[in-house]
mmCIF file of C-alpha atoms and ligand atoms in Angstrom:
data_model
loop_
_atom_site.group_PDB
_atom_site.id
_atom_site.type_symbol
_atom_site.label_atom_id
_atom_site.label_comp_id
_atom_site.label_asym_id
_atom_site.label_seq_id
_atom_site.Cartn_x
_atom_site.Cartn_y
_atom_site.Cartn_z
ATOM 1 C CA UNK I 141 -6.414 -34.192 22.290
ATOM 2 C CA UNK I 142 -10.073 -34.705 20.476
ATOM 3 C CA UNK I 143 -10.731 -31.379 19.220
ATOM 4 C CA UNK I 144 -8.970 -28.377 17.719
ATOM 5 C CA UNK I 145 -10.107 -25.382 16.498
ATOM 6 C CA UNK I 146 -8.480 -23.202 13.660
ATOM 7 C CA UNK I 147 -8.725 -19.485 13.495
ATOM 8 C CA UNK I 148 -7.571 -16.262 10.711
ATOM 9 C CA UNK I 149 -6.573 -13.237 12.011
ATOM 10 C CA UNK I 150 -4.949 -9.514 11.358
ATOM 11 C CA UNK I 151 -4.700 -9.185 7.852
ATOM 12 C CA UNK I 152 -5.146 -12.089 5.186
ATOM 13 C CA UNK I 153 -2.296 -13.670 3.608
ATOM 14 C CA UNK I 154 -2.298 -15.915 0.727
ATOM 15 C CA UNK I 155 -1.431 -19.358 2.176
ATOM 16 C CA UNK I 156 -3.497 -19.567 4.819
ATOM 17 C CA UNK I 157 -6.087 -21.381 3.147
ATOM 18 C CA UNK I 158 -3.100 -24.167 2.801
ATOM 19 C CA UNK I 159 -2.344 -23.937 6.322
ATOM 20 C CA UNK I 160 -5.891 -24.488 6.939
ATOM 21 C CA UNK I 161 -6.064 -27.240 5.156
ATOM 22 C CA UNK I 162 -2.504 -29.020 6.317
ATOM 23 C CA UNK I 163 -3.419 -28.763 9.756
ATOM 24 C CA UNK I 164 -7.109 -30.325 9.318
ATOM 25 C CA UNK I 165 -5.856 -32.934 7.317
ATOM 26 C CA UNK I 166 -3.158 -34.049 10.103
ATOM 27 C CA UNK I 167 -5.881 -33.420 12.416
ATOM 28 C CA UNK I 168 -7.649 -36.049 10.859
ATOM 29 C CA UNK I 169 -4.796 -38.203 10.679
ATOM 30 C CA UNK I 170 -4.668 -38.085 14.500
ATOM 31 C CA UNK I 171 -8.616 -39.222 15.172
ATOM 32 C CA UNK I 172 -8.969 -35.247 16.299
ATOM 33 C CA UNK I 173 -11.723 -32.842 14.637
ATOM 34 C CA UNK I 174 -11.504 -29.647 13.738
ATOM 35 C CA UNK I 175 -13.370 -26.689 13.914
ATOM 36 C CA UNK I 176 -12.920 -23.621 11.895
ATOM 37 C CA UNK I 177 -13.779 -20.397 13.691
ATOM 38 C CA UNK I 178 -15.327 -17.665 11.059
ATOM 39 C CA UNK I 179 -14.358 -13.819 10.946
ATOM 40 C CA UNK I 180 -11.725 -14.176 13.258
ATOM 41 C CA UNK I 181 -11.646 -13.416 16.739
ATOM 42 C CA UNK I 182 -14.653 -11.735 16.611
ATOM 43 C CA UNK I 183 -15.714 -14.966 15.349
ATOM 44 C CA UNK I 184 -14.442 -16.466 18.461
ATOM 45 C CA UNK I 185 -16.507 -14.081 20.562
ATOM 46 C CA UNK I 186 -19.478 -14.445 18.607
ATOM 47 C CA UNK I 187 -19.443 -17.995 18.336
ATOM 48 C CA UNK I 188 -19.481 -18.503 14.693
ATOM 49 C CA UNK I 189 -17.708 -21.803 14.636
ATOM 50 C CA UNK I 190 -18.273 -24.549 12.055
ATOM 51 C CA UNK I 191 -17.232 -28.159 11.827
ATOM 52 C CA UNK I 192 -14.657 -28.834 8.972
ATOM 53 C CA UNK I 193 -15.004 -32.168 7.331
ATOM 54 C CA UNK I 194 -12.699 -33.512 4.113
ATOM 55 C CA UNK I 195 -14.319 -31.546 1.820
ATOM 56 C CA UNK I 196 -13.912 -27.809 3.289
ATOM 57 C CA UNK I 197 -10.778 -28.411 2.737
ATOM 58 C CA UNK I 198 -10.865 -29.974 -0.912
ATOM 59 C CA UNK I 199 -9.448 -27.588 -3.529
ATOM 60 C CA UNK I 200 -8.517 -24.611 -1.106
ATOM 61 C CA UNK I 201 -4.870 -24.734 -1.267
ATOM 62 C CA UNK I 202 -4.442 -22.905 -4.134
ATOM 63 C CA UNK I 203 -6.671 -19.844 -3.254
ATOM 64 C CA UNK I 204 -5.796 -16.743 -1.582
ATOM 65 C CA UNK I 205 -7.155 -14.978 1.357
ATOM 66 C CA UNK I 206 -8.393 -17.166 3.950
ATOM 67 C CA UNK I 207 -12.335 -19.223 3.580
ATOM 68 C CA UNK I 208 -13.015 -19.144 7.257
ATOM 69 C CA UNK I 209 -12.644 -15.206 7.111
ATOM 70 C CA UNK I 210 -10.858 -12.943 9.478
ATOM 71 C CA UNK I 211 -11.270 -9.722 11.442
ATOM 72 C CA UNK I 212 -8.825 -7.087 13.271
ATOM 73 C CA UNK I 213 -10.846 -7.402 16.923
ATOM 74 C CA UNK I 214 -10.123 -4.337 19.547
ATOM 75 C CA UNK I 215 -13.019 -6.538 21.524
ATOM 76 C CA UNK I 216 -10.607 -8.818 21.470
ATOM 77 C CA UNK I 217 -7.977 -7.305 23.721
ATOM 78 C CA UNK I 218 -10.530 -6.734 26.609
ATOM 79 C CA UNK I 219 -10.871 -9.283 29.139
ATOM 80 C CA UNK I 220 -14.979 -8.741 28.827
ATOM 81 C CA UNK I 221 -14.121 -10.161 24.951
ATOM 82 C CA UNK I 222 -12.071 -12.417 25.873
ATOM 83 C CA UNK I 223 -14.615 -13.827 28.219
ATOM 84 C CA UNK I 224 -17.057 -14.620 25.302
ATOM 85 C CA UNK I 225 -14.454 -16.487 23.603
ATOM 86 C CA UNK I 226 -13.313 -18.352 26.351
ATOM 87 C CA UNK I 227 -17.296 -19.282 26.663
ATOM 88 C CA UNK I 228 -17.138 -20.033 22.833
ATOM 89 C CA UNK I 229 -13.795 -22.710 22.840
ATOM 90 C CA UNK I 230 -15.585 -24.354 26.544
ATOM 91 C CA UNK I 231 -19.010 -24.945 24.164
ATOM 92 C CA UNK I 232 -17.210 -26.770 21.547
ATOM 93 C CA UNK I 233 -15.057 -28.515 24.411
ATOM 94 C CA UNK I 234 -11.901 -27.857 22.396
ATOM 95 C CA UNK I 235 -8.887 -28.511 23.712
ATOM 96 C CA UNK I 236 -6.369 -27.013 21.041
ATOM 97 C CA UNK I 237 -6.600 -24.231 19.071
ATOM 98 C CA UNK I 238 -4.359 -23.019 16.062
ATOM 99 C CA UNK I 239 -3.639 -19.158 15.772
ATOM 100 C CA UNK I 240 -2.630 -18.189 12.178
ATOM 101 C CA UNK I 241 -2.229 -14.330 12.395
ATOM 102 C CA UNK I 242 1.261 -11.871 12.824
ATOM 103 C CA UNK I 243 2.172 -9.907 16.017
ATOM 104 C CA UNK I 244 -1.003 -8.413 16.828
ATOM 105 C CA UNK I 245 -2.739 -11.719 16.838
ATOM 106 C CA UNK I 246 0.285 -13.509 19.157
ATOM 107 C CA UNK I 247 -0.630 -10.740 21.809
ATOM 108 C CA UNK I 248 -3.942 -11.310 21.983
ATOM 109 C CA UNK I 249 -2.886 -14.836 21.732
ATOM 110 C CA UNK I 250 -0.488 -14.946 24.117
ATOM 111 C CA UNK I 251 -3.083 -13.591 26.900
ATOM 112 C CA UNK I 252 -5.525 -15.808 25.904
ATOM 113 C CA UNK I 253 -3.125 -18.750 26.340
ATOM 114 C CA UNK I 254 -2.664 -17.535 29.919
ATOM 115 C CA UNK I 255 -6.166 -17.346 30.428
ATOM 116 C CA UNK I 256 -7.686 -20.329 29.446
ATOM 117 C CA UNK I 257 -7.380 -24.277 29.727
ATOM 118 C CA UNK I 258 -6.903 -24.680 25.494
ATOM 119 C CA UNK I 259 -3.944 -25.044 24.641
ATOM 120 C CA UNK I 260 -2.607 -21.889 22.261
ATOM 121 C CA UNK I 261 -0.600 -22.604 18.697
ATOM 122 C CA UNK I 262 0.273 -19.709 16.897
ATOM 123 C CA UNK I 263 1.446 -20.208 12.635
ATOM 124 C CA UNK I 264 2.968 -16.663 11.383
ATOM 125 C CA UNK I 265 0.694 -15.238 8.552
ATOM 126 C CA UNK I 266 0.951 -11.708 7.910
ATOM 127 C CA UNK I 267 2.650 -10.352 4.148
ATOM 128 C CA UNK I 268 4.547 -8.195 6.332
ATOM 129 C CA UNK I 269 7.261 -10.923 7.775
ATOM 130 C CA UNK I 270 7.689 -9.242 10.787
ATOM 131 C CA UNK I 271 7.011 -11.908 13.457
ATOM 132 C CA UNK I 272 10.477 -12.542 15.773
ATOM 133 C CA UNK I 273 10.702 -16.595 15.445
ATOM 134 C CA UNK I 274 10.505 -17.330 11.567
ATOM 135 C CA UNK I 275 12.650 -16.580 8.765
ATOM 136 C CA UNK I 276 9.495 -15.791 6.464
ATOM 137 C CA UNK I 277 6.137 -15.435 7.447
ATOM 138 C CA UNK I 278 2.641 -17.327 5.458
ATOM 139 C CA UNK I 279 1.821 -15.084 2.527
ATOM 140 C CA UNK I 280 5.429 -13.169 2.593
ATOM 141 C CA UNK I 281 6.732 -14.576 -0.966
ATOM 142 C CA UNK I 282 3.334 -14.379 -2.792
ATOM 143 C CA UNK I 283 3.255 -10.431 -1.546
ATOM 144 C CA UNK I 284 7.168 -9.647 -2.716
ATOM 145 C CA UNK I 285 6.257 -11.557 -5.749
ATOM 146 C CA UNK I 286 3.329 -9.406 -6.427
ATOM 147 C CA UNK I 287 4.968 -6.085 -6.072
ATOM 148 C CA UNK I 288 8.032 -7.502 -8.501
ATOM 149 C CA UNK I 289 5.439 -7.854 -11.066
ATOM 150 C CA UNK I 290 4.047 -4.476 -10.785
ATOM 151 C CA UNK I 291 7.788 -3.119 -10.319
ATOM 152 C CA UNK I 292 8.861 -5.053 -13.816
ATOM 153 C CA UNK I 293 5.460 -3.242 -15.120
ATOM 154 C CA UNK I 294 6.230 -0.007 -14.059
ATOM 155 C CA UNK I 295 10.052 -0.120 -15.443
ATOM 156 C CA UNK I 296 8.530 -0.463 -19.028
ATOM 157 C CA UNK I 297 6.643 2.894 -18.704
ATOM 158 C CA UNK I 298 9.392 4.426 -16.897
ATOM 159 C CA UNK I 299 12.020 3.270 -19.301
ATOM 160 C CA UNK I 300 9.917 4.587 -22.082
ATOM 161 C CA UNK I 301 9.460 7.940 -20.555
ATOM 162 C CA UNK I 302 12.380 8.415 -19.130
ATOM 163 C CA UNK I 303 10.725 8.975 -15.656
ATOM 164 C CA UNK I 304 11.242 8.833 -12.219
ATOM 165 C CA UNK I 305 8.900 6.410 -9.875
ATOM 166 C CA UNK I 306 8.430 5.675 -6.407
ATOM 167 C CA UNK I 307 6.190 2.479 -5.440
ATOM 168 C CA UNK I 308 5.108 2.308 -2.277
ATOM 169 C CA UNK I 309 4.492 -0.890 -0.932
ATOM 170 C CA UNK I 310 2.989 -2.414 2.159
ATOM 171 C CA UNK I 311 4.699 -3.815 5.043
ATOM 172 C CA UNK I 312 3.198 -1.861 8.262
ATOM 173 C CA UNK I 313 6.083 -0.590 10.078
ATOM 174 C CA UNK I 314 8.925 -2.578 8.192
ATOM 175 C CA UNK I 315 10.925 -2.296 5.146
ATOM 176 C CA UNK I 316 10.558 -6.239 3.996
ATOM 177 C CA UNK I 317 8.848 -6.312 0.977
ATOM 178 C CA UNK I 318 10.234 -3.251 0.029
ATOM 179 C CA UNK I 319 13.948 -4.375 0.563
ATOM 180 C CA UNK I 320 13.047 -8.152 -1.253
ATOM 181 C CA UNK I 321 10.913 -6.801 -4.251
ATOM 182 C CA UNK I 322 13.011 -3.598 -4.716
ATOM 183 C CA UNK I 323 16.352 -5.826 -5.064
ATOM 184 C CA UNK I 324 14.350 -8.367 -7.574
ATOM 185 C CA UNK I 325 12.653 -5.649 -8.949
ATOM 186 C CA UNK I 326 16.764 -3.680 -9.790
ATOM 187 C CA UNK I 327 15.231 -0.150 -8.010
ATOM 188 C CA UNK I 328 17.620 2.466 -6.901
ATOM 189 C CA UNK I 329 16.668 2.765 -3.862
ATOM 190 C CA UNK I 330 14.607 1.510 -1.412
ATOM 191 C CA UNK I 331 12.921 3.899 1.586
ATOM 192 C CA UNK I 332 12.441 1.441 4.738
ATOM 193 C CA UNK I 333 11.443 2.629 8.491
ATOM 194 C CA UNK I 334 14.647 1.000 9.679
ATOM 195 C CA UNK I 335 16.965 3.228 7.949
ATOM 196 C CA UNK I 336 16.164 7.473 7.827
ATOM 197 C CA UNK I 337 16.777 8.877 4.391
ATOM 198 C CA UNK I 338 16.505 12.700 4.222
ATOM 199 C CA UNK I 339 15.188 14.452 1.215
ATOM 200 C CA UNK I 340 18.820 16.202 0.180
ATOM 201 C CA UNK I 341 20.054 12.321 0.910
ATOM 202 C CA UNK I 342 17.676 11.127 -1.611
ATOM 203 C CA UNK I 343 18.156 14.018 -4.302
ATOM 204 C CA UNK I 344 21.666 13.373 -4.406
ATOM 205 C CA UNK I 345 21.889 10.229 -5.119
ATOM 206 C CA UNK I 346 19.013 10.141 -8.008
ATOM 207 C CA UNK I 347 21.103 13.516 -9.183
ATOM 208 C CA UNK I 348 24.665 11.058 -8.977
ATOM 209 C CA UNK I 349 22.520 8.525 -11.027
ATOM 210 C CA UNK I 350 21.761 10.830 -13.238
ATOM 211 C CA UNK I 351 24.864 12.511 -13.444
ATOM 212 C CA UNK I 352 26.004 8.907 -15.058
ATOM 213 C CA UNK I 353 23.881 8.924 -17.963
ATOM 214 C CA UNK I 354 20.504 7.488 -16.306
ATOM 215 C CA UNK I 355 17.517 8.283 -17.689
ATOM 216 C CA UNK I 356 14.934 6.921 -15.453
ATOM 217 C CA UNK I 357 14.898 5.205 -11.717
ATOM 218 C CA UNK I 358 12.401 3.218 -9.531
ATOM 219 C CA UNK I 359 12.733 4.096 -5.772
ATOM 220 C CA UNK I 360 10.420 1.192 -3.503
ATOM 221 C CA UNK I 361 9.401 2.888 -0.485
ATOM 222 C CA UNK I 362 7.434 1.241 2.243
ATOM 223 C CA UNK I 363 4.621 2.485 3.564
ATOM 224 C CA UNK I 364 5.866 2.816 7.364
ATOM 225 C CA UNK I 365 3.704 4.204 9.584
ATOM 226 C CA UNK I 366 1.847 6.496 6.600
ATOM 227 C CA UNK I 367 0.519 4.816 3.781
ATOM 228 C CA UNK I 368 0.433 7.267 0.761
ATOM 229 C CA UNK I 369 4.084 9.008 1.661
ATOM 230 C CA UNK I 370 5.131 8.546 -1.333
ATOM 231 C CA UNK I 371 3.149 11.492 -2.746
ATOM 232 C CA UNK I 372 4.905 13.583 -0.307
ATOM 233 C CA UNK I 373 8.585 12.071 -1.123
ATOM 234 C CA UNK I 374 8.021 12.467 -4.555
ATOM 235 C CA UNK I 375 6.761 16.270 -3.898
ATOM 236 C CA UNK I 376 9.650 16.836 -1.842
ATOM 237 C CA UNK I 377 12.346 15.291 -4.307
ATOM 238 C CA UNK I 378 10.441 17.199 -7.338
ATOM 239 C CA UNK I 379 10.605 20.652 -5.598
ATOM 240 C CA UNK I 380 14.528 19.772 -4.092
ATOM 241 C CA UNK I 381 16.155 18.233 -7.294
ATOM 242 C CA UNK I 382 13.160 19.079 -9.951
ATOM 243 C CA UNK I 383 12.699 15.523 -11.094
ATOM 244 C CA UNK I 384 9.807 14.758 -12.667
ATOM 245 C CA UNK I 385 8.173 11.205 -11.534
ATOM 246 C CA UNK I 386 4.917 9.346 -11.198
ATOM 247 C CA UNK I 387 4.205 7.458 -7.569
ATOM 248 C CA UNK I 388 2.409 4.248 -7.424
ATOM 249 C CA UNK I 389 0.759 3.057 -4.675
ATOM 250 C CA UNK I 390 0.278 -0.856 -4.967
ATOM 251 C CA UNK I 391 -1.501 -1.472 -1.569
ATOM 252 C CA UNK I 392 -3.922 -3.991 -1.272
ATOM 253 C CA UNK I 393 -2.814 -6.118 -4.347
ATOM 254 C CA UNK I 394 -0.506 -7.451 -2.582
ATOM 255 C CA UNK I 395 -2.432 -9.208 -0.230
ATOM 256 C CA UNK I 396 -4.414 -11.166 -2.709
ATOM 257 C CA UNK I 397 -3.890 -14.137 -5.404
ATOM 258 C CA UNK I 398 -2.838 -17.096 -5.584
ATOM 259 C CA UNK I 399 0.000 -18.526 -2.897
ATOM 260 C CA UNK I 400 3.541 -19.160 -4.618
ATOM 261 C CA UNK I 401 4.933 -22.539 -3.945
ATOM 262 C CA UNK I 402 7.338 -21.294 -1.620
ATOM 263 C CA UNK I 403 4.365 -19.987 0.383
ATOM 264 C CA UNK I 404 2.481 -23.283 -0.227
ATOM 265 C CA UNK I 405 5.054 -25.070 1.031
ATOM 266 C CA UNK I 406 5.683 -23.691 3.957
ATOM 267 C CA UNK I 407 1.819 -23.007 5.233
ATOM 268 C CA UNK I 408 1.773 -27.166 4.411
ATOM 269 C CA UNK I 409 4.645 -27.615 6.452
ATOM 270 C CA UNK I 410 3.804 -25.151 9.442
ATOM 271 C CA UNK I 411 -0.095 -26.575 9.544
ATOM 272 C CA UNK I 412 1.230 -30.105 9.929
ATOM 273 C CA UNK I 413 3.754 -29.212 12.757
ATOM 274 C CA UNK I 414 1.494 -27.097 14.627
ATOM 275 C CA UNK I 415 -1.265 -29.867 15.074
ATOM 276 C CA UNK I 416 1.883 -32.393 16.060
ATOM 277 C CA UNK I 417 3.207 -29.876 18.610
ATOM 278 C CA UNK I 418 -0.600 -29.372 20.241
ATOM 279 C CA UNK I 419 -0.585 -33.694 19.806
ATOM 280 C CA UNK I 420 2.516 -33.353 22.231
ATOM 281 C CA UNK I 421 0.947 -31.331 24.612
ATOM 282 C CA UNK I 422 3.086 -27.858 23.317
ATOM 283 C CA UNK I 423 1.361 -24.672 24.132
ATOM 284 C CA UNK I 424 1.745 -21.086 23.968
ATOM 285 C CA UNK I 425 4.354 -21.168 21.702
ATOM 286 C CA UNK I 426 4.657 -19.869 17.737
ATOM 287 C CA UNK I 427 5.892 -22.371 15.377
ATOM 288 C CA UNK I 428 8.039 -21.337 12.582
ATOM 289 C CA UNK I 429 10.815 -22.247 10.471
ATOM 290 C CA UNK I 430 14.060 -21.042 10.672
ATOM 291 C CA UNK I 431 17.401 -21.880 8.467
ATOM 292 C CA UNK I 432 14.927 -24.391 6.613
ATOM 293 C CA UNK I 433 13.943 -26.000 10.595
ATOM 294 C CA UNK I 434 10.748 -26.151 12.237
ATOM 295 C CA UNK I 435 11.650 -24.240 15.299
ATOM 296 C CA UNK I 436 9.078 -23.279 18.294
ATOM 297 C CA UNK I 437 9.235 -20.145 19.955
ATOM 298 C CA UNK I 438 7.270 -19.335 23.017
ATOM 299 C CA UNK I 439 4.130 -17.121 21.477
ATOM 300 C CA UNK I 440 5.246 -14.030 24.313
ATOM 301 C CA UNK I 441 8.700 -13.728 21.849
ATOM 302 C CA UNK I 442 6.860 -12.801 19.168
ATOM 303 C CA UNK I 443 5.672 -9.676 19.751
ATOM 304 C CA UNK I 444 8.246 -8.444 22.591
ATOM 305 C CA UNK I 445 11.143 -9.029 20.485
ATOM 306 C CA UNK I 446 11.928 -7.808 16.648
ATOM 307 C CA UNK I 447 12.967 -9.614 13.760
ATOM 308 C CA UNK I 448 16.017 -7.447 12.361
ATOM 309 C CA UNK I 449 16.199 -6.484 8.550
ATOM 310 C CA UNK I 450 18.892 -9.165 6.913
ATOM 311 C CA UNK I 451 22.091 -6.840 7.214
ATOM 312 C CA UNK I 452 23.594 -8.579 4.036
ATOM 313 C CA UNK I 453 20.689 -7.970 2.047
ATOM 314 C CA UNK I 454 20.864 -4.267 2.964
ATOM 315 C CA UNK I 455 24.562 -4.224 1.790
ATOM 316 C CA UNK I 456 23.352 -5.845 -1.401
ATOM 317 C CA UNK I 457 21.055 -3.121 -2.302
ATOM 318 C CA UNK I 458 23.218 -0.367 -1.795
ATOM 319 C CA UNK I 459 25.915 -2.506 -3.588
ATOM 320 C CA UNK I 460 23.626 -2.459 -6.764
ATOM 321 C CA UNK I 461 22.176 0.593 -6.870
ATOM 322 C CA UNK I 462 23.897 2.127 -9.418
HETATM 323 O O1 F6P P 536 -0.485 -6.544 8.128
HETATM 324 C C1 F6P P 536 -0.715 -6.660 6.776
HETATM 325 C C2 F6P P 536 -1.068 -5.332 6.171
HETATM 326 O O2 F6P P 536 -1.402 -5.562 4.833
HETATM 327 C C3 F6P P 536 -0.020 -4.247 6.299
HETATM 328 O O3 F6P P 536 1.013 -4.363 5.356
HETATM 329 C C4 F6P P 536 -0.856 -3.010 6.127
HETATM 330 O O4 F6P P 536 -0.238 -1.910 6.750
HETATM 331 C C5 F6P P 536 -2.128 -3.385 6.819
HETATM 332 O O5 F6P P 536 -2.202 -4.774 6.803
HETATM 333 C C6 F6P P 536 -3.379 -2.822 6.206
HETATM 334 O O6 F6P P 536 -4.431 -3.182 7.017
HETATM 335 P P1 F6P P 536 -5.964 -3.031 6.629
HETATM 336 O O7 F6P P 536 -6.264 -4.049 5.585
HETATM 337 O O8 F6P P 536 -6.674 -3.278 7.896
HETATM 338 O O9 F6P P 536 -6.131 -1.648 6.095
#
C-alpha cells in the first residue's frame, strides 16, 4: 500500500488532531503518503484533498477539534454521493483510507467499504463513547473532564446558595458523560436515556436528601434525544416538590480544548494501529482498544450492535448518592 488517505467526520473530538498525526507519521514510516481529506465527507465528494507532509502534522497534537475539518454529510448516504467520492479516492489512486468518526460515520463507512476497491479503517472519535468495539472512544475523557470542571464550578454557587442544579450534558442518545462526570463530579443523580426516571421518582429522592439535612444537590442529566430538557425537568421538579434550582446547559464546551493525555494516548495508539492493520491488508473493520488491547472489530458491528452502560458504574452512583 502507497497511499492513504485520512478523513474527520460526525462531530469533532479533541484528539483527533493526534490521531491524525500518529497515523501520518507511521504512514511515513512505511514509504506510504498520506492525504488528508478536508470538511469531511463532503470533502470526499467534493474533492478537497490535500497532501500532508511532516510539517502538517508538526505541533497539532495538542490542539482540539480536528485541522482537516469535518462535516455531518446526508449526501453522503446516497449512492449518487457516494459516487463522487468513489471518483475522488480513484483520482488520488489511494488505496487505504482511515475513517475517524462514531456510528454515523461507520455506516456510511461500512457501505462505502462494500462499494469500493480502498480499503476502509475506521478509529472511534465521537465525545459520546458510544461506538460497540472500544472501551472509550477519541475525545471521550477530554469531554467528561470538561463537564467535571464546570460541575466542580457549579457546586461552589450551589453550595453557597443553597440551590438545586441540573447540568445537562451532551452525549446524543446515551448517558456516558453524564454517568462518568456526574460520579467525579459527587451529583445526586444522574438522568441517562438508558434508565426512565419519573418526575415523583426524582422529587422523592431530592425530598429524602433533603429530609437528611442537605442543603443543595447537582442532578447531571444527559441530553437524550432533546437537548435543553433540563428546563423542563427542572420545571417539573419545581412545580412537583417546589425546589428552587438553576439548570445549566454546558453543550458545546465540551467538544472543544485541549486533548487529556488519556485521550492523547490513545488517538497515538489507535492512529499507529490503524495504518499497520491497512499495511496488512485489514479492511472494513473499526479498530479500538478494549481491556487496555488493540482489538479490531468488523466496521458493520459498530453501528448494528450497542455498547451497554458499565453496570458497576451504575451501582456506584446510586451507591453514593446520598
Ligand atoms: O456526537 C457528538 C455530539 O456532540 C453529541 O453529543 C451531540 O448530540 C451532537 O454531537 C451535536 O451535534 P451538532 O454539533 O451537529 O449540533
Amino acid at each position: 500500500m502507497k497511499r492513504i488517505g485520512i478523513v474527520t467526520s460526525g462531530g469533532d473530538a479533541p484528539g483527533m488532531n493526534a490521531c491524525i498525526r500518529a497515523a501520518t507519521h507511521i504512514a511515513f514510516k512505511n514509504g506510504m503518503e498520506m492525504f488528508g481529506i478536508e470538511r469531511g465527507f463532503n470533502g470526499l465528494i467534493r474533492g478537497e484533498v490535500r497532501q500532508l507532509d511532516r510539517f502538517c502534522i508538526e505541533n497539532i497534537i495538542h490542539l482540539g477539534g480536528t485541522i482537516l475539518g469535518t462535516s455531518r454529510s446526508p449526501e453522503f448516504y446516497s449512492k449518487e454521493g457516494r459516487a463522487k467520492a468513489i471518483k475522488t479516492l480513484e483520482r488520488y489512486q489511494m488505496e487505504g483510507l482511515i475513517l475517524i468518526g462514531g456510528d454515523g460515520t461507520f455506516k456510511g463507512g461500512t457501505v462505502l467499504s462494500e462499494e469500493c476497491g480502498v480499503a476502509v479503517v475506521g478509529l472511534p472519535g465521537t465525545i459520546d463513547n458510544d461506538v460497540y468495539g472500544t472501551d472509550y472512544t477519541i475525545g471521550f475523557d477530554t469531554a467528561v473532564n470538561c463537564a467535571l470542571q464546570a460541575i466542580d464550578r457549579i457546586r461552589d454557587t450551589a453550595l453557597s446558595h443553597e440551590r438545586l442544579f441540573f447540568v445537562e450534558v451532551m452525549g446524543h442518545h446515551t448517558g456516558f458523560i453524564a454517568l462518568h462526570s456526574g460520579i467525579a463530579g459527587g451529583a445526586v443523580c444522574m438522568i441517562i436515556p438508558e434508565v426512565s426516571v419519573s418526575t415523583e421518582e426524582l422529587c422523592k429522592e431530592l425530598s429524602d436528601l433533603y429530609g437528611k439535612g442537605k442543603r443543595s444537590a447537582i442532578v447531571v442529566v444527559a441530553e437524550g434525544d432533546q437537548p435543553g430538557d433540563a428546563f423542563r425537568i427542572a420545571k417539573e421538579v419545581s412545580a412537583c416538590a417546589g425546589f428552587e434550582s438553576r439548570v445549566c446547559v454546558l453543550g458545546h464546551i465540551q467538544r472543544g480544548g485541549a486533548p487529556t493525555a488519556k485521550d492523547r494516548l490513545l488517538s497515538s495508539r489507535l492512529g499507529v494501529a490503524a495504518v499497520i492493520a491497512l499495511k496488512e491488508g485489514k479492511r472494513g473493520i473499526m479498530v479500538g482498544e478494549i481491556g487496555g488491547k488493540i482489538v479490531e472489530t468488523p466496521m458493520q458491528d459498530t453501528w448494528e450492535k450497542h455498547k451497554k452502560l458499565d453496570v458497576e458504574l451504575q451501582e456506584l452512583a446510586k451507591l453514593l448518592a446520598d
